[in-house]
Coordinates of C-alpha atoms in Angstrom, one line a residue:
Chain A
X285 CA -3.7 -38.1 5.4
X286 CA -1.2 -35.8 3.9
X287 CA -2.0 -31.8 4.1
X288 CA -0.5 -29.0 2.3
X289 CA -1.6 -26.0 1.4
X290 CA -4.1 -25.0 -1.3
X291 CA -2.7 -21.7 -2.7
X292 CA 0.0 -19.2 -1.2
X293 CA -1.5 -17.8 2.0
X294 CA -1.1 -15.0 4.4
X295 CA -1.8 -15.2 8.2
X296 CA -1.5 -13.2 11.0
X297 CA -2.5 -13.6 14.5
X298 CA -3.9 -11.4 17.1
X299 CA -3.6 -12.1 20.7
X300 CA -5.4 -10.0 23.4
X301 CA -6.0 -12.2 26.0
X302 CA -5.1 -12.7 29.3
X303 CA -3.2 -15.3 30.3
X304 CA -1.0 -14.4 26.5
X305 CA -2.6 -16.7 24.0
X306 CA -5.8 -17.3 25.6
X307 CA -8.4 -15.3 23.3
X308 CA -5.5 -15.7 19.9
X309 CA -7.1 -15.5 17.2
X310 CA -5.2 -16.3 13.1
X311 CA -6.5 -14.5 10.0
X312 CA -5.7 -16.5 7.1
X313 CA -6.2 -15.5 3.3
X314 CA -5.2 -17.1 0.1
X315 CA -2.7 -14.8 -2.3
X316 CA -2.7 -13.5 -4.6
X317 CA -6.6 -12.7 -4.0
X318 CA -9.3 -14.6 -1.5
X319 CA -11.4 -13.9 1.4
X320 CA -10.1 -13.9 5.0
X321 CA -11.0 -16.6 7.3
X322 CA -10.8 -15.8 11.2
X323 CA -9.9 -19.0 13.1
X324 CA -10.5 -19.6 16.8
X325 CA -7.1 -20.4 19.2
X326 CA -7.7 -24.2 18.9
X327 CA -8.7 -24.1 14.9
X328 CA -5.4 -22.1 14.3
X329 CA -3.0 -24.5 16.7
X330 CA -4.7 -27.2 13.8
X331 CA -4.3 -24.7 11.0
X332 CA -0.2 -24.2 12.0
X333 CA 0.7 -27.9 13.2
X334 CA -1.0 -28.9 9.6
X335 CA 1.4 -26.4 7.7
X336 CA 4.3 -27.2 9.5
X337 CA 4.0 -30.9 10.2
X338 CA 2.2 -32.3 6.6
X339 CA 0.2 -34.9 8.2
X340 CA -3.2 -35.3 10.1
X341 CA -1.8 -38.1 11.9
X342 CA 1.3 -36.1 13.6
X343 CA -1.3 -33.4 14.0
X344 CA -4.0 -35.2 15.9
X345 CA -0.7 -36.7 17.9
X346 CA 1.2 -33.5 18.7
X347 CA -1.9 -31.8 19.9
X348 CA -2.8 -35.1 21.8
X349 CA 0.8 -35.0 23.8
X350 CA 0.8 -31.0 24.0
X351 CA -2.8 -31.1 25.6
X352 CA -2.8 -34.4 27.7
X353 CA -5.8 -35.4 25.5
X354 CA -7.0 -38.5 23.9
X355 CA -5.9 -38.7 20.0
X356 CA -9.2 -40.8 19.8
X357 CA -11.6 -37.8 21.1
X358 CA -9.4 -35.1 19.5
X359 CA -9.1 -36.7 16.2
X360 CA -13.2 -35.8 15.3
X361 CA -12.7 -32.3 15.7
X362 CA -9.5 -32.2 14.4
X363 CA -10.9 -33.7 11.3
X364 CA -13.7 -30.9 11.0
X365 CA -11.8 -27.8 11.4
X366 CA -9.3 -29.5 8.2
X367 CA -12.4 -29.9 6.3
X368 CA -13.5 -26.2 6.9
X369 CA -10.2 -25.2 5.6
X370 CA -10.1 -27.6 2.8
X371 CA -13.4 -26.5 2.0
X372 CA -12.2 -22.3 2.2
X373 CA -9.4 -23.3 0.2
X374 CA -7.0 -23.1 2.5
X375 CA -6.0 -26.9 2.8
X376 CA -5.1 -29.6 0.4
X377 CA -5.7 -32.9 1.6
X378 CA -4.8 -36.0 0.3
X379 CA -5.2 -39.0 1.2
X380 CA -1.8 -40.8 2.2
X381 CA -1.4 -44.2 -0.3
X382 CA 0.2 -45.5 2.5
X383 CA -2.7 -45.4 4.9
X384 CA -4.8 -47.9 2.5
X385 CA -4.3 -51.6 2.5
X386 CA -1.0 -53.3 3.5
X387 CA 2.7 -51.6 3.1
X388 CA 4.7 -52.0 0.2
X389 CA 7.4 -54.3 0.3
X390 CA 10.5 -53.2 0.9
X391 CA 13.3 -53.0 -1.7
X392 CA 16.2 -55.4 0.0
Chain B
X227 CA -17.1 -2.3 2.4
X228 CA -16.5 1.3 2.4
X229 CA -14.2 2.4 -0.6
X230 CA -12.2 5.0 1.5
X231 CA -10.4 2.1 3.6
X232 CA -11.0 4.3 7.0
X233 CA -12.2 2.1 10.0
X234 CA -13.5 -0.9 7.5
X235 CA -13.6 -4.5 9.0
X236 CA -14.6 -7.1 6.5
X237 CA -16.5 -10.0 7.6
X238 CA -15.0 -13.1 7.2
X239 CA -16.5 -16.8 7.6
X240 CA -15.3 -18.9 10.1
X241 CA -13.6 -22.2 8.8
X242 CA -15.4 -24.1 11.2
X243 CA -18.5 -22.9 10.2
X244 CA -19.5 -20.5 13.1
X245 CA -20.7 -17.2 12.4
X246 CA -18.5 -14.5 10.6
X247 CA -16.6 -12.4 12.3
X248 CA -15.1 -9.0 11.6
X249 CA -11.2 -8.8 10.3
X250 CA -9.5 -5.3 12.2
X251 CA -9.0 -3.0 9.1
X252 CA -4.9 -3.6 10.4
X253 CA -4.9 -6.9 9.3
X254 CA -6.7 -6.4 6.0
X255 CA -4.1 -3.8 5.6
X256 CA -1.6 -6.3 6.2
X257 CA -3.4 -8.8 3.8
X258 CA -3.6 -6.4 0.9
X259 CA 0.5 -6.0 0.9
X260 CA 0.7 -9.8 0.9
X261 CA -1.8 -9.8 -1.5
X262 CA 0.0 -7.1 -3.7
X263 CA 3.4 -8.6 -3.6
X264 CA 2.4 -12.0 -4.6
X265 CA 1.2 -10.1 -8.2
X266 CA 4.5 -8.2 -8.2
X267 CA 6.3 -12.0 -8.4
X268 CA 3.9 -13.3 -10.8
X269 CA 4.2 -10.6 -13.1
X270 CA 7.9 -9.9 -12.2
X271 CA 7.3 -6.2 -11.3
X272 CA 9.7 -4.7 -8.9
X273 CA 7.7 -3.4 -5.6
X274 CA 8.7 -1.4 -2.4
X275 CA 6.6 -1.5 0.1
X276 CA 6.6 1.4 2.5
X277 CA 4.5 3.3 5.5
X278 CA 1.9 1.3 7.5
X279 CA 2.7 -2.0 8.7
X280 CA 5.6 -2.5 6.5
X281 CA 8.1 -0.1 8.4
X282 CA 9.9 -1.7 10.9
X283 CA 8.1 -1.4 14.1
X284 CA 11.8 -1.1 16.4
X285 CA 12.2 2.6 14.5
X286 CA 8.6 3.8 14.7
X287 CA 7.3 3.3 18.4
X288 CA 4.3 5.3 19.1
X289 CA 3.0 4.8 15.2
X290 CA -0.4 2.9 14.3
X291 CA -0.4 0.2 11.5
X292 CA -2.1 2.9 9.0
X293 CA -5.6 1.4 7.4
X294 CA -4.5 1.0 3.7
X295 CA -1.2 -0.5 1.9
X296 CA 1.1 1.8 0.1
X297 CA 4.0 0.4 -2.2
X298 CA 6.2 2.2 -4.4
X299 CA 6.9 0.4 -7.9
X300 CA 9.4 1.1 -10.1
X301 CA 8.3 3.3 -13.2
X302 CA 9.1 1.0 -16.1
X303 CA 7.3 -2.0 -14.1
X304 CA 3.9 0.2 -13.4
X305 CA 1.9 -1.5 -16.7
X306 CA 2.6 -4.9 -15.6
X307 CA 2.0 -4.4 -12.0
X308 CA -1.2 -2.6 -12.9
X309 CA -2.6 -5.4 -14.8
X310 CA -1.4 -8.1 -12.6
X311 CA -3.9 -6.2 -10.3
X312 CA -7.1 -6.3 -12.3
X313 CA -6.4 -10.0 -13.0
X314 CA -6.1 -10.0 -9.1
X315 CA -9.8 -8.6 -8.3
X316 CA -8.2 -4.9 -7.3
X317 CA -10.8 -2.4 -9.1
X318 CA -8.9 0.7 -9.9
X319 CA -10.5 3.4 -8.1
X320 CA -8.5 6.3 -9.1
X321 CA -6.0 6.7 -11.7
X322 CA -2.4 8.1 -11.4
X323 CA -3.2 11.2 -13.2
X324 CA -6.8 11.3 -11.7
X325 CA -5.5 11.7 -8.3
X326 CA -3.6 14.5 -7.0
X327 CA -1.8 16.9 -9.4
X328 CA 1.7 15.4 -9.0
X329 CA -0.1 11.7 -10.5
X330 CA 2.3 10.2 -7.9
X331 CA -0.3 7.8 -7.1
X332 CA -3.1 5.0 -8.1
X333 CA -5.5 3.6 -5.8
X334 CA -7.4 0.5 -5.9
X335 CA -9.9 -1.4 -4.0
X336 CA -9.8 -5.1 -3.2
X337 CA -13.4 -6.4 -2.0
X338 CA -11.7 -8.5 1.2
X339 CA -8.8 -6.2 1.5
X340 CA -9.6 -2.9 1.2
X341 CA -7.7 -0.4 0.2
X342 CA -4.3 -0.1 -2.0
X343 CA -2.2 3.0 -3.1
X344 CA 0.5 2.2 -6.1
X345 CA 3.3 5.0 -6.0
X346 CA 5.3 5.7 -8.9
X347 CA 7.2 8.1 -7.8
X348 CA 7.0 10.0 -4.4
X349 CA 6.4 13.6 -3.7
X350 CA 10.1 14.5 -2.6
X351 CA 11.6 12.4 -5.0
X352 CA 9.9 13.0 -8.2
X353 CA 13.1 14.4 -9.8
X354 CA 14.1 11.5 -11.2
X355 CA 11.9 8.6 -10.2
X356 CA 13.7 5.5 -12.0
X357 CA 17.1 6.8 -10.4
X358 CA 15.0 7.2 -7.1
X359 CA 14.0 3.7 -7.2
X360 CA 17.0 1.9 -8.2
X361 CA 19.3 3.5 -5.4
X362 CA 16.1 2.2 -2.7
X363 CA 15.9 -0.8 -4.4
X364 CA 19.6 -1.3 -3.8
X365 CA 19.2 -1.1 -0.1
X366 CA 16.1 -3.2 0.0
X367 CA 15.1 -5.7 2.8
X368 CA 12.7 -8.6 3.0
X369 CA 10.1 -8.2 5.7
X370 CA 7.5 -10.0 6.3
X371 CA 4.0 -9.1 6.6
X372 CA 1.4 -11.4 7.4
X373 CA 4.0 -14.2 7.2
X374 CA 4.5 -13.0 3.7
X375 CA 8.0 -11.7 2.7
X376 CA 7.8 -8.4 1.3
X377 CA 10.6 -5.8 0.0
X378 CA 11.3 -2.4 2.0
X379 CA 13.9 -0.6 1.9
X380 CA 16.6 -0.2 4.2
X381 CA 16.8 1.8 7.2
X382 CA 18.2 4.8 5.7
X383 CA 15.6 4.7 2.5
X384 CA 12.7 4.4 5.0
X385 CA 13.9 6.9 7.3
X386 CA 13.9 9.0 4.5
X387 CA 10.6 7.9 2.9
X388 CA 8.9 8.7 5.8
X389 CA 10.5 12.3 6.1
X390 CA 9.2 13.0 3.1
X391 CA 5.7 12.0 3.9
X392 CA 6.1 14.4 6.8
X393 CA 6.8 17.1 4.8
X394 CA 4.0 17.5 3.0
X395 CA 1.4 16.4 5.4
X396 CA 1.7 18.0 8.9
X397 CA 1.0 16.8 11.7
X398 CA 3.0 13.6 11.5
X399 CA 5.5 14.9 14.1
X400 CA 6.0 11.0 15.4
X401 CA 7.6 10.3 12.3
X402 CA 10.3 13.3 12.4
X403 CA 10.9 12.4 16.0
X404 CA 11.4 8.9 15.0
X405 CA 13.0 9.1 11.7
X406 CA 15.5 12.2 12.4
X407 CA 15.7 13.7 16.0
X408 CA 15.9 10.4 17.8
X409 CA 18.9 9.1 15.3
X410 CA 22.4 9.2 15.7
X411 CA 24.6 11.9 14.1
X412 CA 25.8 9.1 11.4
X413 CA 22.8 7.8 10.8
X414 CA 21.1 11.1 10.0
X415 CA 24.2 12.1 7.6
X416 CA 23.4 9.0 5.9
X417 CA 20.0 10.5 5.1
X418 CA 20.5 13.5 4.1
X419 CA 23.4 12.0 2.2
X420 CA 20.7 9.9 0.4
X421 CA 18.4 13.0 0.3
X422 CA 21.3 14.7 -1.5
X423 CA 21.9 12.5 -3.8
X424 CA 18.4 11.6 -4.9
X425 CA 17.7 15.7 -5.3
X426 CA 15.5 15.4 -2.3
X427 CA 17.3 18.1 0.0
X428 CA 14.5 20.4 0.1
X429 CA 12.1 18.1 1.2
X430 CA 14.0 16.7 3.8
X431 CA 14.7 20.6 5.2
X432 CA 10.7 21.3 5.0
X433 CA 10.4 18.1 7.1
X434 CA 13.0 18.6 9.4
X435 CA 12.1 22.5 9.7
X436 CA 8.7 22.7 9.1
X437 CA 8.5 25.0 6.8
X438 CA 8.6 25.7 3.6
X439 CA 12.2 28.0 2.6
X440 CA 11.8 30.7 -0.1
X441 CA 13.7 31.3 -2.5
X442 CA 14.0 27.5 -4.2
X443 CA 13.4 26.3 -7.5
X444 CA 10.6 24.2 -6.1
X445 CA 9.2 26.5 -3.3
X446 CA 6.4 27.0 -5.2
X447 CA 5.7 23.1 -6.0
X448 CA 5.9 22.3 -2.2
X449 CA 3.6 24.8 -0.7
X450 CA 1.2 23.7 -3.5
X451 CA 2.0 20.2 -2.1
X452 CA 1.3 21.2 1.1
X453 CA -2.3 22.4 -0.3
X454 CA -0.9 26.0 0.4
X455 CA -1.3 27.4 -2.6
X456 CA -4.8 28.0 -5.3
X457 CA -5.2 25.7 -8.1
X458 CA -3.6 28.1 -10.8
X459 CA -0.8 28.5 -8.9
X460 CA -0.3 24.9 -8.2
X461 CA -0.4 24.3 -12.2
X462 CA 2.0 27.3 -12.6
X463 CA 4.2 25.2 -10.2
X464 CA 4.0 22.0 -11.8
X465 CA 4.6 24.1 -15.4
X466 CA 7.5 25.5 -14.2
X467 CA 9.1 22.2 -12.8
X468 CA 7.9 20.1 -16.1
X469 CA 10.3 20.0 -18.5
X470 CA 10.2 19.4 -22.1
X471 CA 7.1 20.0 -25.0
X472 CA 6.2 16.3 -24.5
X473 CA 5.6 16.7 -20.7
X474 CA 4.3 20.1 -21.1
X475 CA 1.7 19.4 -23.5
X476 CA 0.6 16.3 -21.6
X477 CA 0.6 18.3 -18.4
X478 CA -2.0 21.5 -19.8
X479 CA -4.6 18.2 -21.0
X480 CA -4.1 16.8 -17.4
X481 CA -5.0 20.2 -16.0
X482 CA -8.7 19.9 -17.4
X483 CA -9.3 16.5 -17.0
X484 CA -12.5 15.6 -14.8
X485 CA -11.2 13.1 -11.6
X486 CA -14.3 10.7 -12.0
X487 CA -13.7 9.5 -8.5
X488 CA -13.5 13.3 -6.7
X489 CA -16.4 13.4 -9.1
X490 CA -18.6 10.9 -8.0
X491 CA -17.5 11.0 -4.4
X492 CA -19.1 15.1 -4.8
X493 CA -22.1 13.6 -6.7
X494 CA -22.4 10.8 -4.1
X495 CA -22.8 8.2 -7.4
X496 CA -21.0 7.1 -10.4
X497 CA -20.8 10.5 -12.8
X498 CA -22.8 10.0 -15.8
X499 CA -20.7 10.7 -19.3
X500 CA -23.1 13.9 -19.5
X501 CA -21.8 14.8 -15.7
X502 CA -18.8 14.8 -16.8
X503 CA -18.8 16.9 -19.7
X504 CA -20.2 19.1 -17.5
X505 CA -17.4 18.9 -15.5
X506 CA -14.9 19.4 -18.0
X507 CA -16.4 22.8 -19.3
X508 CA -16.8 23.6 -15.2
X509 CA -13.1 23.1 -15.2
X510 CA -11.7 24.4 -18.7
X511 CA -14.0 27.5 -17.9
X512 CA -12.7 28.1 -14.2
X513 CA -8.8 27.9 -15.9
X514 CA -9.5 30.5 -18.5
X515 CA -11.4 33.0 -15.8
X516 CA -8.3 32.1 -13.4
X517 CA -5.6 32.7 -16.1
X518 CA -7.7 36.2 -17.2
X519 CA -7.8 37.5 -14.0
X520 CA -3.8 36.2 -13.7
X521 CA -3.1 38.5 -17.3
X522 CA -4.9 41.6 -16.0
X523 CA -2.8 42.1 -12.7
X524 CA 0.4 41.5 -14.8
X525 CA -0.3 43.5 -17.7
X526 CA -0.4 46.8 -15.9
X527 CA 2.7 46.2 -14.4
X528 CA 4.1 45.0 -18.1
X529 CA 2.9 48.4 -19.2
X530 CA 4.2 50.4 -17.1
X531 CA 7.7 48.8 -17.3
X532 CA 7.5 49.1 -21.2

């Protein structure tokens, strides 16, 4: 699944927790107008690998390596916080052609 | 939301559908310079933004973020960047000449961001606000804010910015210590260089000093700044520093005109057209009795010189 963002957004995190990063929590608005969101630490780790990386797939696996976690049991929740953000118009997400059936054939 | 911007959090849903929480008024802050920056592109107005949390935080320890955003525009851009705002959801609260007497300012109100001020020109550097602009804009930087990148000027145009602020609104001590006493000898020649040039020396002084020196053209015009003076002799100050029959006249209809938003805020509701006539008369009335009782302590000194 490809992600991109929805609109022009602002974000900006607050951390104060104890060990640093522990109680983060990312505001995130659309621009020029919108409402803010407030994501939790894990829902704005998704939010900022999703921006940066394009992809649910390398999302779900960079969080999987990063966290010594199961790509199978993180994939579920990935999955729902992308469809809260989708849903605030945060996200765009597409669904990558390449995902659905077999792969083109390659030009020799 | 409260329209005065002070100690508002908005709620704000959370994306993965747990209950809302509250956004710190510094981040809305933060959002609403975002937010008005993105309208300054679209509509290709030019935008400073200045105070708050766009100064740069390495020259202004000991400083809060500030609860609103503030940008300075530049005067031929203020039409566009006003309506790029109402298409934006920012409700005009107060209009430039409905605020103070020196219409430096418009504020708005944005439901999930709170509070906005639009300069076009700013007290200290009013004597020519285009020039003003253009020699800031010149030494503008991008800074970002809420990941966001926004224009400020430089150092030495945000040193002096925030001199000026401190000059007509005491008590802002951090920013004299920051922005002049704690700089290096060049650096503050640089400002007052830049104060120079723009025609902003006296302000600069009244920062520096804290006080207000007699004897200048625009003594009067600063202490009425500082709220030091009555209201006839703040228009007396703003007559004598207006130039031109254009201005002039412009200036005497400003000096009756009801501020709906003082108004209402008096009121505690939205002034009804009836109110406001009211308030017109209240104010037109007040102005003659002040300008009567101006004549009949002059005229007995006119006499007795003639």
């Amino acid at each position: 699944m490809r992600i991109g963002p929805a609109a022009e957004l602002a974000l900006h995190a607050v951390d104060g927790g104890e060990p640093p990063g522990a109680d983060r929590v990312l505001y995130v608005t659309t621009l020029p107008t919108g409402h803010p969101v407030v994501l939790n630490a894990m829902a704005a780790e998704i939010l900022e690998r999703a921006l940066e990386l394009e992809s649910r797939e390398a999302v779900v696996a960079t969080l999987a390596e990063d966290f010594d976690a199961d790509p199978d049991l993180i994939g579920p929740d990935v999955d729902r916080v992308l469809e809260g953000l989708a849903a605030q118009g945060i996200l765009r997400l597409e669904e990558d052609p390449a995902d659905d059936g077999p792969p083109s054939p390659t030009p020799a | 939301m409260s329209p005065s911007g002070a100690e508002e959090e908005a709620a704000a849903p959370a994306a993965d559908g747990r209950e809302s929480a509250a956004v710190p008024v510094s981040v809305l802050a933060r959002f609403a310079h975002a937010s008005v920056q993105a309208v300054a592109d679209r509509v290709g107005a030019d935008v400073l933004h200045i105070k708050g949390p766009s100064v740069d935080p390495a020259l202004n320890p000991g400083r809060g973020e500030g609860s609103d955003a503030d940008v300075l525009v530049r005067p031929a851009h203020v039409r566009r960047l006003v309506e790029g705002l109402a298409d934006h959801d920012w409700v005009m609260w107060c209009d430039f000449d409905e605020g103070s007497a020196f219409e430096h300012a418009a504020s708005f109100h944005h439901l999930s961001f709170g509070m906005l001020d639009v300069h076009q020109n700013f007290p200290g550097l009013h004597r020519d606000p285009e020039a003003s602009f253009e020699q800031l804009w010149q030494g503008r930087v991008s800074r970002d804010i809420a990941r966001r990148p926004c224009w400020a000027p430089g150092p030495v145009g945000e040193h002096l910015i925030l001199l000026l602020h401190a000059a007509r609104s005491p008590g802002k001590g951090t920013d004299v210590q920051n922005h002049w006493h704690r700089l290096p000898d060049p650096e503050r020649e640089r400002v007052q260089a830049l104060a120079d040039g723009l025609g902003a020396g006296l302000g600069l002084e009244i920062a520096i000093s804290g006080r207000v020196p007699e004897g200048h053209a625009e003594t009067d015009l600063w202490r009425a700044m500082l709220g030091q003076s009555d209201q006839l002799t703040t228009w007396r100050a703003r007559w004598a520093t207006t130039h031109g029959l254009v201005a002039r006249g412009r200036l005497l209809r400003r000096a009756v005109r009801v501020n709906r938003f003082v108004l209402g805020e008096r009121l505690g509701h939205v002034p009804s057209r009836a109110e406001v006539r009211r308030e017109w008369w209240r104010r037109t009335g007040a102005g003659l009795r002040a300008v009567t009782v101006l004549v009949r302590r002059v005229a007995p000194t006119t006499r007795r010189r003639s």
